[in-house]
XYZ file of C-alpha atoms in Angstrom:
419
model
C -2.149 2.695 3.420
C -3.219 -1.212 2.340
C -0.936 -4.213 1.820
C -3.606 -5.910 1.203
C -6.543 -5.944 -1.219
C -9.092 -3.370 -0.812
C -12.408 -2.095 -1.630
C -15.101 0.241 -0.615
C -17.993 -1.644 1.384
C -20.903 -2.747 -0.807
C -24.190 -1.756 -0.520
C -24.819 -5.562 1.005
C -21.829 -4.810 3.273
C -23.121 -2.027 4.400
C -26.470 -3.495 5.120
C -24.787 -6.565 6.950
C -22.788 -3.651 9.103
C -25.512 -1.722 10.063
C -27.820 -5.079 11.156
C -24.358 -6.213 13.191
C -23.928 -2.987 14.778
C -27.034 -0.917 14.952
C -25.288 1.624 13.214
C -26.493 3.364 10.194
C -23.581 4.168 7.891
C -24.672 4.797 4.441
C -23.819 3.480 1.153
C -21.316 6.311 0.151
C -19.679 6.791 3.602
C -16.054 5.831 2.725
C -15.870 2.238 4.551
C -12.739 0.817 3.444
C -12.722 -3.429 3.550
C -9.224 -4.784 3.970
C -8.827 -8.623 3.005
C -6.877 -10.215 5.671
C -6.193 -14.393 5.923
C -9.226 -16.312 7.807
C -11.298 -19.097 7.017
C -13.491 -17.787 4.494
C -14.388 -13.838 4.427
C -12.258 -11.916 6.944
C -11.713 -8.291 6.859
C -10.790 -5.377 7.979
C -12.938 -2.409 8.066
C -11.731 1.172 7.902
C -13.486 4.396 8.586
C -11.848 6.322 6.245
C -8.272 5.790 7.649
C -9.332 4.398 11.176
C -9.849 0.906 12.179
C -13.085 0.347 13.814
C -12.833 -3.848 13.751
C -12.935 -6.756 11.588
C -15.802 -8.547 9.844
C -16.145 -12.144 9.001
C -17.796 -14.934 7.977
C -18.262 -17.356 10.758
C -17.963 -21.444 9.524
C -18.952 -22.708 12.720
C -22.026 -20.668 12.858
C -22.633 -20.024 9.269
C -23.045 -16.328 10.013
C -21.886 -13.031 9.763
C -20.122 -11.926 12.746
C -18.501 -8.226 13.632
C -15.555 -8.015 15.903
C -15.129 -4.273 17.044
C -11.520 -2.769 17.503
C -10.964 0.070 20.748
C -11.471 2.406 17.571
C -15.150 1.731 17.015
C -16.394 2.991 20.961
C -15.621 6.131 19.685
C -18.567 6.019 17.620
C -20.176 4.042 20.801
C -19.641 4.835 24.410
C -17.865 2.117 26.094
C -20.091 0.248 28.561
C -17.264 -0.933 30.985
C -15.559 2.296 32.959
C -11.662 1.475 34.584
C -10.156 3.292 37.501
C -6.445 4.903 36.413
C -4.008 2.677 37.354
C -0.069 1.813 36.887
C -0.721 -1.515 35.585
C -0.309 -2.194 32.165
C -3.464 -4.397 31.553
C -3.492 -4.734 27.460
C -3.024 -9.028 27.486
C -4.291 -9.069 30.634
C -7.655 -10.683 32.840
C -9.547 -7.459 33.901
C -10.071 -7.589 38.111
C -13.216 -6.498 39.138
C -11.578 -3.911 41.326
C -10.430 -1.904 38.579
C -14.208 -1.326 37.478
C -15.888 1.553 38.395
C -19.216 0.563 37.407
C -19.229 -2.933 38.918
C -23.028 -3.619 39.056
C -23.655 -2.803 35.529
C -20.158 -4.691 34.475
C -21.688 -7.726 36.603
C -24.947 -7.620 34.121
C -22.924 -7.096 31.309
C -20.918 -10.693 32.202
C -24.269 -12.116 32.214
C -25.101 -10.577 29.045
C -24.724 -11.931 25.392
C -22.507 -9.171 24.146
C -19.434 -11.549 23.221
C -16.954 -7.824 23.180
C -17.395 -4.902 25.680
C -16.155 -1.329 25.513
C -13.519 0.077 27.903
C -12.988 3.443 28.871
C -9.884 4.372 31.117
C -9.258 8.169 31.144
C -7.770 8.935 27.794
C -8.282 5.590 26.622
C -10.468 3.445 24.867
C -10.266 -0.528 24.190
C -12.038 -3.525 23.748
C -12.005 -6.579 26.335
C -13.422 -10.276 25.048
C -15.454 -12.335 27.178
C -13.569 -16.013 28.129
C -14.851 -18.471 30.685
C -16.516 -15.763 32.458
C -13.948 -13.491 32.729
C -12.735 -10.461 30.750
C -9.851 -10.115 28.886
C -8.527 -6.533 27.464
C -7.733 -7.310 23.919
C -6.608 -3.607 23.102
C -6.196 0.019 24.597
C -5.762 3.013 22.710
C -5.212 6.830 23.031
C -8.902 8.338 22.222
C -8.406 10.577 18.774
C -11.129 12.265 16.223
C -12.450 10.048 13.740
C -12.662 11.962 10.779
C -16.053 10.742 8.007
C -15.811 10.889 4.596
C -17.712 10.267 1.547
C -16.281 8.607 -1.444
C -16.731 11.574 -3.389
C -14.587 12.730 -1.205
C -11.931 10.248 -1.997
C -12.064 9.963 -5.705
C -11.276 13.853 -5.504
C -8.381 13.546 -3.664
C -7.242 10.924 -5.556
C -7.959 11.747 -9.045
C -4.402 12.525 -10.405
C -2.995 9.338 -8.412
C -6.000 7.650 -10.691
C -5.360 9.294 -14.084
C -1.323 8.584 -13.249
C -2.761 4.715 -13.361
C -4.610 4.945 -16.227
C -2.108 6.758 -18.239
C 0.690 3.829 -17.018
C -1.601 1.240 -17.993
C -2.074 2.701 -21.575
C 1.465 2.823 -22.061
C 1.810 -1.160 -21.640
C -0.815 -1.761 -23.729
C 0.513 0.694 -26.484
C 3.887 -1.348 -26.139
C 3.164 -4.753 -26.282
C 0.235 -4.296 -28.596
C 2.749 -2.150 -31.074
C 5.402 -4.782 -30.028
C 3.057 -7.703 -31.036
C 1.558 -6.509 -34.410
C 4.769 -6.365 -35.514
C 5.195 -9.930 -34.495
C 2.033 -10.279 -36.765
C -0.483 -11.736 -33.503
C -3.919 -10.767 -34.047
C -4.976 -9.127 -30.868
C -8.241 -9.093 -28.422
C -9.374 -8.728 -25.103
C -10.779 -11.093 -22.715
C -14.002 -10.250 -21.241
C -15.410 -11.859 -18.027
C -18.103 -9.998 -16.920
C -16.513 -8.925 -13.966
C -15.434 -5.405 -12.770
C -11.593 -5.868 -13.278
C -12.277 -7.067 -17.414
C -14.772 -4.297 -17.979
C -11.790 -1.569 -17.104
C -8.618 -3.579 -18.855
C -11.594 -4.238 -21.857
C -11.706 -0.298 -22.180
C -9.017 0.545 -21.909
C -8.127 -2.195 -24.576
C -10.650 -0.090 -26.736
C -8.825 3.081 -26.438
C -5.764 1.741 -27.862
C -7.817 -0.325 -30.561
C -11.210 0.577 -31.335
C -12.702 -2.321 -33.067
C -10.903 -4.565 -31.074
C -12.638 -7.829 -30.871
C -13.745 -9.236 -27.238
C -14.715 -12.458 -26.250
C -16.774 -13.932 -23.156
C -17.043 -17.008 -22.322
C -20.310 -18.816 -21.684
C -19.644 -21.710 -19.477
C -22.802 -22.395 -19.091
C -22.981 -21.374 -15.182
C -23.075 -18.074 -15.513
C -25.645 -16.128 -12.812
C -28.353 -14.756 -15.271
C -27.647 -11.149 -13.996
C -23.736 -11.492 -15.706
C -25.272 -12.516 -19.069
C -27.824 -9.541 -19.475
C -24.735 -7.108 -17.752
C -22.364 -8.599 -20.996
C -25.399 -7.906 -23.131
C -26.082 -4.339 -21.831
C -22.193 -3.733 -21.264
C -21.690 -4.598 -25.053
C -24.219 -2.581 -26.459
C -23.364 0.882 -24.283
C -19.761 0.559 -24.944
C -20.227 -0.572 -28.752
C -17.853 -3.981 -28.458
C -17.447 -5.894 -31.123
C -17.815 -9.044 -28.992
C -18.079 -12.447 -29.312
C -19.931 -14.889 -27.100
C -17.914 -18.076 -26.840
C -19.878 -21.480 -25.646
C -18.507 -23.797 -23.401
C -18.921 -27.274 -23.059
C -21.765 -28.714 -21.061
C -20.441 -29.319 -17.437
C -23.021 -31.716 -16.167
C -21.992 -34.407 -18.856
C -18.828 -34.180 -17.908
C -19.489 -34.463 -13.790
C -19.910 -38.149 -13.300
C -16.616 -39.161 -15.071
C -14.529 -35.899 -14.288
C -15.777 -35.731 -10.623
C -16.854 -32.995 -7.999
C -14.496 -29.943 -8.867
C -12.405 -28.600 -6.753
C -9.858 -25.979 -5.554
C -6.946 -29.226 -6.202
C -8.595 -30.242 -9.623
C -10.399 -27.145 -11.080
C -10.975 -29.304 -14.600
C -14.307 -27.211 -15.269
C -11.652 -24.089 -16.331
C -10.257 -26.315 -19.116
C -13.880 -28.265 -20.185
C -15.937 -24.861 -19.725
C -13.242 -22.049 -20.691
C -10.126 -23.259 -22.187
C -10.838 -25.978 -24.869
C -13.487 -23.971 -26.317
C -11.586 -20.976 -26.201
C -8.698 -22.644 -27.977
C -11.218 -23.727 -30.428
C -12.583 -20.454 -31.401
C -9.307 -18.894 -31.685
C -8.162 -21.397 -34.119
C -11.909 -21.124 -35.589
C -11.516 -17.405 -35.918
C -8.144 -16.272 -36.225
C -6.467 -19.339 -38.265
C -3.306 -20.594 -37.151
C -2.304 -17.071 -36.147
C -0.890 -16.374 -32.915
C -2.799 -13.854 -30.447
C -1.957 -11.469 -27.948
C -4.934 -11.442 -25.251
C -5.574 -8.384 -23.517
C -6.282 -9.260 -19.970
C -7.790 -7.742 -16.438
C -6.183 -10.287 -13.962
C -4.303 -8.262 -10.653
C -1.462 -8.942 -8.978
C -3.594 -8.854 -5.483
C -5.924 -11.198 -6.417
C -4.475 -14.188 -5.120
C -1.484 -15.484 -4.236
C -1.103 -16.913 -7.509
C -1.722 -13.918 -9.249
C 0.829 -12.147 -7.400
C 3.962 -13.327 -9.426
C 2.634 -11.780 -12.682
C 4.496 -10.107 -14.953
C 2.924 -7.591 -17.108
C 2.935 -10.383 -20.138
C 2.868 -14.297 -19.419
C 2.456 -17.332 -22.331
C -0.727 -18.805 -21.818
C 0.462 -22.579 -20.346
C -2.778 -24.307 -21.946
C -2.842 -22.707 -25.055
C 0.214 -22.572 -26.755
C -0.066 -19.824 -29.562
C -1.543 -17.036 -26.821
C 0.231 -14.708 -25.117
C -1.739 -12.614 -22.356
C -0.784 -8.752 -21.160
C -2.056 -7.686 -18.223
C -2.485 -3.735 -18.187
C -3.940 -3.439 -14.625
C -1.684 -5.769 -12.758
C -0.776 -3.546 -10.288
C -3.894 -2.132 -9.229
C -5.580 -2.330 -5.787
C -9.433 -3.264 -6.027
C -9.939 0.212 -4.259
C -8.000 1.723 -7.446
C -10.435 -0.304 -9.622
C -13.654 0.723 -7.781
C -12.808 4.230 -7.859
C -11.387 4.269 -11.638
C -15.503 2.695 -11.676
C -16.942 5.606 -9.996
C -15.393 8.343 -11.276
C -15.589 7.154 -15.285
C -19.164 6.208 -14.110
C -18.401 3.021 -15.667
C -21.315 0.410 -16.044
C -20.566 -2.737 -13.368
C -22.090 -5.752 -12.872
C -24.806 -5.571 -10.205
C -23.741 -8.743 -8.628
C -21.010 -7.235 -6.744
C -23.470 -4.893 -4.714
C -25.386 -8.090 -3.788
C -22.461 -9.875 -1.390
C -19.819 -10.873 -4.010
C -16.522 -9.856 -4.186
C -15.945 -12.285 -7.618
C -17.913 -12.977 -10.649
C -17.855 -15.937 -11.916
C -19.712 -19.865 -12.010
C -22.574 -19.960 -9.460
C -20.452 -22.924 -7.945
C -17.133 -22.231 -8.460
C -15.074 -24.452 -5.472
C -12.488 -21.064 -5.714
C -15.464 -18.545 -4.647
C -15.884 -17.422 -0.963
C -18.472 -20.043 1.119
C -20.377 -16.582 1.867
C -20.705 -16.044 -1.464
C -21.968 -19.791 -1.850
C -24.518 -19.577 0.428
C -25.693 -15.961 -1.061
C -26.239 -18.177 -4.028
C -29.156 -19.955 -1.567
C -31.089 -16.799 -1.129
C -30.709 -15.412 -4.584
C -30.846 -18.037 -7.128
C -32.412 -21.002 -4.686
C -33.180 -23.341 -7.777
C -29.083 -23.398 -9.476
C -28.005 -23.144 -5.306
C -30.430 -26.572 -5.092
C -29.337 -28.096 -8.228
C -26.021 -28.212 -7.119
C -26.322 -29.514 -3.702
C -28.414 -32.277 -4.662
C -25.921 -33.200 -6.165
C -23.249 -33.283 -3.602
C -25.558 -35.012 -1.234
C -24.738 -37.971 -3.310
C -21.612 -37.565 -1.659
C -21.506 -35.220 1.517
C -23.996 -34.402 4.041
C -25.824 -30.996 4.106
C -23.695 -29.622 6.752
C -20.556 -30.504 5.155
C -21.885 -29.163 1.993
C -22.907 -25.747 3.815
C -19.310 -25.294 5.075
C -17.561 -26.357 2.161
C -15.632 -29.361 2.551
C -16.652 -30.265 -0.878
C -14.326 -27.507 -2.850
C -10.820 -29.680 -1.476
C -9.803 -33.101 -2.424
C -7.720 -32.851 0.529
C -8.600 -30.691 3.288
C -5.623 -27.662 4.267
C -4.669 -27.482 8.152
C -7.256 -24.910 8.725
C -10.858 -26.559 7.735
C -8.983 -29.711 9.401
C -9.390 -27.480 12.412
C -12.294 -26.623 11.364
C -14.037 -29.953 12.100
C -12.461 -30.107 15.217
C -14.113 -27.049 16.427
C -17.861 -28.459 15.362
C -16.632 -31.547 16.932
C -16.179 -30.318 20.007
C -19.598 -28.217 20.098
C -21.230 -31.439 19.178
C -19.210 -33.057 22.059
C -20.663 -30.114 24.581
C -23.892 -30.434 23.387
């Protein structure tokens, strides 16, 4: 049904739907969130199987914004009523003499509402507001939205789930037999974040005092550290807490990182990973057991189910989930009633440093109203070197800016301009 990553809205989500729309879905309707490309958080959101628009996070106004598909006036009666008529008028600027209720469409012009509904016999759509005008973005055939719950979902799909599990037990039963033989010592890689916790336990099926190591970097969100803690103890790991090395005195000579120079991975992660290894294990050579997807990023997406770790030369990583959707990882979640870190119901879709240039610049800014004093530490510094807008938007995670934040400051020049 997805090409694209997917998951079931958070409770946040939920909460920033329902204060968008004046709806009140609840936190275990099934509200599917498609990723799609945009400028920072884009997606599609499903009602069970239909469509009813796209939500985003909006640079310009540093806001959350909901853009409704023809789909969603069917759980709101469209405001704008159209006379039948042989003109095709999808694409098209709406004339005022193909509105029935022309007073109320004239208020509605004057109005604030950026998207109005659009009701034409059979049909629903959705017509955007340009230059005082209206222009019919969609029409569809009306149809029955059907609700769901996920209950509902992880029933239907429990053997496609158990199929998943049971094929991602069989790779790690083959390369882990395939690597002892090779003599590696072998352990799992724990992050802290929803996609390690499953590929961690499943690692402990297949071995079950197999060792498993976090890494510390030192900008961890406080609710991750006491999650590893807790996760640790209710799943009996045998883990080990790595320590990275101190980021701030490396900042001044490394620089501001960045989505072109990510060197806090290596000075935070790697190097004192590599370290440990050789502290722990000898010169041996390790197999890693690892919970990184295929639809993660683009990056991720030319995996293979085993890959030599570039950085450290004597570790090999398997990746036993690779081909799971984040939908297949939520609901493998919900129905093992699985322990996740409560960071993801809280706006973010990725755990990991509180100002990591790769996270979303929604997530950033949720950093602001959850943890002001690490959200503050970090922008004073970058005001050595960026102004507080800039610093809101993000131009500080790119050494050089792609096309579409170039466009970006186009867009607030222009309003600036205007204003």
């Amino acid at each position: 049904m997805f090409r694209e990553d997917t998951k079931f809205a958070s409770r946040y989500e939920i909460d920033v739907l329902n204060k968008l729309t004046g709806k009140n879905f609840e936190y275990d309707d099934l509200i599917f969130l498609e990723k799609i490309s945009g400028l920072d958080y884009r997606k599609r959101v499903y009602l069970n199987d239909t469509q009813i628009g796209i939500l985003e996070f909006d640079l310009v106004d540093l806001d959350w914004k909901f853009i409704p598909s023809p789909y969603y006036y069917l759980l709101e009666k469209p405001k704008v009523s159209l006379k039948r008529t042989k003109r095709r008028l999808k694409g098209k600027w709406l004339n005022e003499d193909l509105v029935e209720n022309i007073e109320e469409f004239k208020e509605l012009m004057n109005g604030d509402m950026d998207y109005l509904g659009l009701e034409l016999g059979d049909f629903i759509g959705v017509g955007v507001k340009k230059n005082n005008r209206l222009k019919v973005k969609d029409l569809v055939k009306k149809k029955e939205i059907e609700t769901k719950k996920i209950k509902d979902y992880l029933d239907e799909n429990k053997k496609r789930l158990d199929a998943l599990e049971k094929k991602s037990l069989e790779i790690l039963k083959k390369y882990v037999n395939m690597y002892k033989r090779k003599g590696y010592v072998i352990n799992a890689s724990f992050s802290g974040g929803k996609d390690s916790s499953i590929s961690t336990l499943l690692a402990k099926k297949v071995i079950e005092d197999i060792d498993v190591i976090f890494i510390d970097t030192g900008l961890e969100y406080p609710e991750t550290l006491k999650f590893v803690k807790d996760f640790a103890k209710e799943y009996d790991l045998n883990l080990h807490v790595v320590k990275g090395r101190d980021f701030w005195s490396e900042l001044d000579s490394q620089g501001i990182p960045t989505k072109d120079n990510r060197w806090c991975n290596s000075t935070c992660k790697l190097i004192p990973l590599k370290e440990f290894l050789r502290n722990e294990y000898g010169d041996k050579n390790i197999l890693t057991i690892d919970g990184s997807r295929k639809y993660e990023s683009f990056t991720r997406s030319k995996l293979d189910y085993e890959r030599k770790n570039g950085y450290i030369d004597f570790q090999t990583n398997v990746f036993p989930i690779l081909d799971w959707n984040a939908v297949d990882v939520w609901s493998y979640i919900y129905s093992r009633n699985m322990m996740y870190n409560p960071f993801y119901e809280e706006g973010f879709e990725r755990i990991g440093c509180y100002l990591c240039p790769a996270a979303l610049n929604s997530e950033f800014l949720r950093v602001k109203e959850l943890h002001p004093d690490l959200f503050n530490k970090w922008v004073n510094y970058l005001k050595k070197y960026y102004d507080e807008e800039d610093i809101l938007r993000g131009f500080w995670r790119w050494d050089e800016l792609p096309p579409k934040m170039e466009e970006l400051i186009e867009v607030l020049d222009r309003r600036e301009d205007e204003n």
